[in-house]
Short mmCIF file of C-alpha atoms in Angstrom, two decimals:
data_model
loop_
_atom_site.label_atom_id
_atom_site.label_comp_id
_atom_site.label_asym_id
_atom_site.label_seq_id
_atom_site.Cartn_x
_atom_site.Cartn_y
_atom_site.Cartn_z
CA UNK A 403 128.57 99.00 80.13
CA UNK A 404 129.80 102.55 79.63
CA UNK A 405 130.29 105.02 82.46
CA UNK A 406 127.14 106.99 81.03
CA UNK A 407 124.92 103.98 81.20
CA UNK A 408 126.09 103.26 84.85
CA UNK A 409 125.44 106.86 85.79
CA UNK A 410 121.97 106.58 84.34
CA UNK A 411 121.14 103.48 86.04
CA UNK A 412 122.28 105.05 89.41
CA UNK A 413 119.85 107.92 88.69
CA UNK A 414 117.03 105.53 87.97
CA UNK A 415 117.80 103.64 91.27
CA UNK A 416 117.72 107.11 93.09
CA UNK A 417 114.58 108.04 91.36
CA UNK A 418 112.98 104.74 92.53
CA UNK A 419 113.91 105.42 96.10
CA UNK A 420 112.38 108.97 95.83
CA UNK A 421 109.22 107.42 94.47
CA UNK A 422 109.04 105.21 97.63
CA UNK A 423 109.55 108.29 99.74
CA UNK A 424 106.66 110.10 98.08
CA UNK A 425 104.48 107.06 98.69
CA UNK A 426 105.17 107.07 102.33
CA UNK A 427 103.60 110.57 102.51
CA UNK A 428 100.32 109.31 101.03
CA UNK A 429 99.63 106.96 104.00
CA UNK A 430 97.79 109.63 106.11
CA UNK A 431 95.38 110.71 103.41
CA UNK A 432 91.72 109.93 103.68
CA UNK A 433 89.46 108.33 102.64
CA UNK A 434 90.96 104.95 101.90
CA UNK A 435 89.96 104.96 98.22
CA UNK A 436 91.71 108.37 97.69
CA UNK A 437 94.83 106.87 99.45
CA UNK A 438 94.60 103.76 97.26
CA UNK A 439 94.56 105.97 94.10
CA UNK A 440 97.64 107.82 95.37
CA UNK A 441 99.43 104.53 96.08
CA UNK A 442 98.56 103.32 92.63
CA UNK A 443 99.89 106.41 91.06
CA UNK A 444 103.14 106.10 93.07
CA UNK A 445 103.59 102.44 92.12
CA UNK A 446 103.17 103.47 88.52
CA UNK A 447 105.81 105.91 88.83
CA UNK A 448 108.16 103.40 90.30
CA UNK A 449 107.22 100.81 87.58
CA UNK A 450 108.54 103.45 85.01
CA UNK A 451 111.98 103.71 86.52
CA UNK A 452 112.32 99.93 87.09
CA UNK A 453 111.12 99.33 83.36
CA UNK A 454 113.59 101.89 82.14
CA UNK A 455 116.54 100.27 84.27
CA UNK A 456 115.62 96.83 82.83
CA UNK A 457 115.71 98.07 79.32
CA UNK A 458 118.76 100.14 79.81
CA UNK A 459 120.83 97.21 81.27
CA UNK A 460 119.48 94.41 78.86
CA UNK A 461 121.61 93.35 76.00
CA UNK A 462 118.50 93.55 73.83
CA UNK A 463 115.60 95.78 74.78
CA UNK A 464 113.30 94.46 72.13
CA UNK A 465 112.06 91.48 74.38
CA UNK A 466 110.97 94.13 76.96
CA UNK A 467 109.04 96.41 74.48
CA UNK A 468 105.68 95.09 75.89
CA UNK A 469 106.58 97.12 79.08
CA UNK A 470 106.61 100.42 77.14
CA UNK A 471 103.26 101.42 78.86
CA UNK A 472 105.04 101.96 82.15
CA UNK A 473 106.99 104.82 80.48
CA UNK A 474 103.95 107.00 81.06
CA UNK A 475 103.94 106.56 84.87
CA UNK A 476 105.25 109.93 85.45
CA UNK A 477 102.38 111.47 83.33
CA UNK A 478 99.91 109.86 85.88
CA UNK A 479 101.96 109.74 89.13
CA UNK A 480 103.21 113.34 89.20
CA UNK A 481 99.98 115.08 88.05
CA UNK A 482 97.12 113.55 89.96
CA UNK A 483 98.97 113.46 93.34
CA UNK A 484 100.04 117.10 92.84
CA UNK A 485 96.31 118.11 92.59
CA UNK A 486 95.51 116.06 95.65
CA UNK A 487 98.42 117.72 97.50
CA UNK A 488 97.00 121.10 96.93
CA UNK A 489 93.68 119.99 98.17
CA UNK A 490 95.32 118.47 101.30
CA UNK A 491 97.13 121.68 102.00
CA UNK A 492 94.12 123.89 101.72
CA UNK A 493 91.52 121.71 103.22
CA UNK A 494 88.68 123.86 101.88
CA UNK A 495 85.33 122.74 103.17
CA UNK A 496 83.56 123.14 99.75
CA UNK A 497 86.01 120.71 98.20
CA UNK A 498 85.39 117.04 98.88
CA UNK A 499 87.40 114.12 97.73
CA UNK A 500 84.68 112.96 95.41
CA UNK A 501 84.30 116.39 93.90
CA UNK A 502 88.06 116.59 93.39
CA UNK A 503 87.94 113.25 91.57
CA UNK A 504 85.21 114.60 89.41
CA UNK A 505 87.32 117.51 88.41
CA UNK A 506 90.22 115.35 87.67
CA UNK A 507 88.15 112.73 85.76
CA UNK A 508 89.03 114.22 82.36
CA UNK A 509 92.73 113.79 82.75
CA UNK A 510 92.22 110.28 84.53
CA UNK A 511 90.27 109.15 81.41
CA UNK A 512 92.81 110.57 79.03
CA UNK A 513 95.84 109.11 80.79
CA UNK A 514 94.01 105.72 81.09
CA UNK A 515 93.26 105.65 77.34
CA UNK A 516 96.94 106.52 76.57
CA UNK A 517 98.25 103.80 78.90
CA UNK A 518 95.90 101.14 77.98
CA UNK A 519 95.13 101.82 74.33
CA UNK A 520 97.90 104.01 73.02
CA UNK A 521 100.17 102.71 70.18
CA UNK A 522 103.81 103.63 69.54
CA UNK A 523 107.20 102.25 68.23
CA UNK A 524 110.63 101.98 69.84
CA UNK A 525 113.09 104.70 69.20
CA UNK A 526 116.84 104.24 69.61
CA UNK A 527 118.43 106.25 72.55
CA UNK A 528 122.22 106.41 72.99
CA UNK A 529 121.93 105.91 76.93
CA UNK A 530 118.57 104.22 77.54
CA UNK A 531 118.61 101.87 74.65
CA UNK A 532 114.99 102.18 73.61
CA UNK A 533 112.44 104.88 74.36
CA UNK A 534 108.76 104.70 73.15
CA UNK A 535 107.35 107.24 70.69
CA UNK A 536 103.58 107.26 70.51
CA UNK A 537 101.85 107.59 67.19
CA UNK A 538 100.93 111.14 66.20
CA UNK A 539 97.24 110.82 67.43
CA UNK A 540 98.15 109.33 70.78
CA UNK A 541 101.03 111.79 71.07
CA UNK A 542 98.83 114.84 70.50
CA UNK A 543 96.35 113.37 73.23
CA UNK A 544 99.20 113.30 75.67
CA UNK A 545 100.39 116.59 74.85
CA UNK A 546 97.08 118.13 75.13
CA UNK A 547 96.29 116.31 78.45
CA UNK A 548 99.68 117.60 79.83
CA UNK A 549 99.31 121.16 78.74
CA UNK A 550 95.75 121.51 79.96
CA UNK A 551 96.58 119.95 83.32
CA UNK A 552 99.71 122.20 83.73
CA UNK A 553 97.84 125.35 82.77
CA UNK A 554 95.04 124.66 85.16
CA UNK A 555 97.29 123.45 88.01
CA UNK A 556 99.64 126.47 87.67
CA UNK A 557 96.64 128.96 87.56
CA UNK A 558 94.96 127.45 90.52
CA UNK A 559 98.08 126.89 92.66
CA UNK A 560 99.18 130.44 91.74
CA UNK A 561 95.78 131.97 92.73
CA UNK A 562 95.94 129.95 96.03
CA UNK A 563 99.54 131.06 96.68
CA UNK A 564 98.42 134.72 96.56
CA UNK A 565 95.41 134.33 98.63
CA UNK A 566 96.65 132.06 101.49
CA UNK A 567 98.59 134.00 104.21
CA UNK A 568 99.96 130.93 105.96
CA UNK A 569 103.65 130.49 105.09
CA UNK A 570 103.59 126.93 105.96
CA UNK A 571 101.12 126.35 103.13
CA UNK A 572 102.68 128.87 100.61
CA UNK A 573 106.08 127.21 100.72
CA UNK A 574 104.77 123.80 99.33
CA UNK A 575 102.54 125.53 96.97
CA UNK A 576 105.48 127.47 95.48
CA UNK A 577 107.43 124.31 95.28
CA UNK A 578 104.70 122.57 93.49
CA UNK A 579 104.40 125.43 91.00
CA UNK A 580 108.19 125.32 90.34
CA UNK A 581 108.23 121.62 89.91
CA UNK A 582 105.62 121.57 87.22
CA UNK A 583 107.21 124.53 85.48
CA UNK A 584 110.45 122.51 85.23
CA UNK A 585 108.54 119.39 84.16
CA UNK A 586 106.77 121.47 81.48
CA UNK A 587 109.99 123.08 79.98
CA UNK A 588 111.69 119.60 79.83
CA UNK A 589 108.47 118.27 78.26
CA UNK A 590 108.73 120.83 75.52
CA UNK A 591 112.40 120.22 74.98
CA UNK A 592 111.92 116.51 74.64
CA UNK A 593 108.82 117.03 72.23
CA UNK A 594 111.19 119.03 69.85
CA UNK A 595 113.78 116.22 70.05
CA UNK A 596 116.44 118.07 71.83
CA UNK A 597 118.20 117.12 75.01
CA UNK A 598 118.25 113.61 76.48
CA UNK A 599 116.11 111.74 79.16
CA UNK A 600 118.27 112.67 82.10
CA UNK A 601 117.30 116.47 82.49
CA UNK A 602 113.62 115.18 82.48
CA UNK A 603 114.72 112.56 85.14
CA UNK A 604 116.19 115.27 87.35
CA UNK A 605 112.93 117.29 87.16
CA UNK A 606 110.82 114.16 88.09
CA UNK A 607 112.97 113.41 91.03
CA UNK A 608 112.66 117.02 92.40
CA UNK A 609 108.84 116.68 91.77
CA UNK A 610 108.78 113.47 93.90
CA UNK A 611 110.61 115.37 96.64
CA UNK A 612 108.29 118.26 96.51
CA UNK A 613 105.22 115.78 96.60
CA UNK A 614 106.62 114.13 99.78
CA UNK A 615 107.14 117.67 101.33
CA UNK A 616 103.69 118.87 100.30
CA UNK A 617 101.84 115.76 101.82
CA UNK A 618 104.09 115.59 104.76
CA UNK A 619 103.27 119.35 105.50
CA UNK A 620 99.59 118.85 105.02
CA UNK A 621 99.53 115.99 107.56
CA UNK A 622 101.49 118.09 110.07
CA UNK A 623 99.29 121.11 109.76
CA UNK A 624 96.09 118.81 110.13
CA UNK A 625 97.59 117.30 113.29
CA UNK A 626 98.41 120.67 114.81
CA UNK A 627 94.88 122.00 114.37
#
């Protein structure tokens, strides 16, 4: 096992720990069905890193190709919780959890289709062993889902950032915006076949910390009122 592979496995272990950290901040969200959805998103992110570690450390990655659907854990686990985090921070009386879920339903449907029905093929990676590459149709759907979510998220989070005077809310909003900008940039780099999986992993770890901070801040603000 080379030094680069060992370093990559260390990063995956660290990312898994940060995934657990993010999940701990979901425990104070209500109602229970929304909390359960967030927990499922968090576990999906962790499954991504565990699968990547298994494939990277295995002598032959081919037997584990059936787990490739876990690779898309970050697409679900870093987007849906981010939208919920903004709602938890703002606590606008006109926005209910069911209404929020209705707004997010197009992306939930798109991600569910990609994860459950998407087809792809393994591509060799010098560090990770194998990484999945979706067929053009499914890849286009994933890109469109990600682009529309990021564009809408940045527009709404940026709007609320300019309107909310409370510094305690503006800070996590700014961090969420920065995290998704970094994720978007890395997504474009990987789309054009440049760079490797590690810069994307750094952005994902930063996003997990920001999610933990945002939900923790929202809970503290709710307790103090």
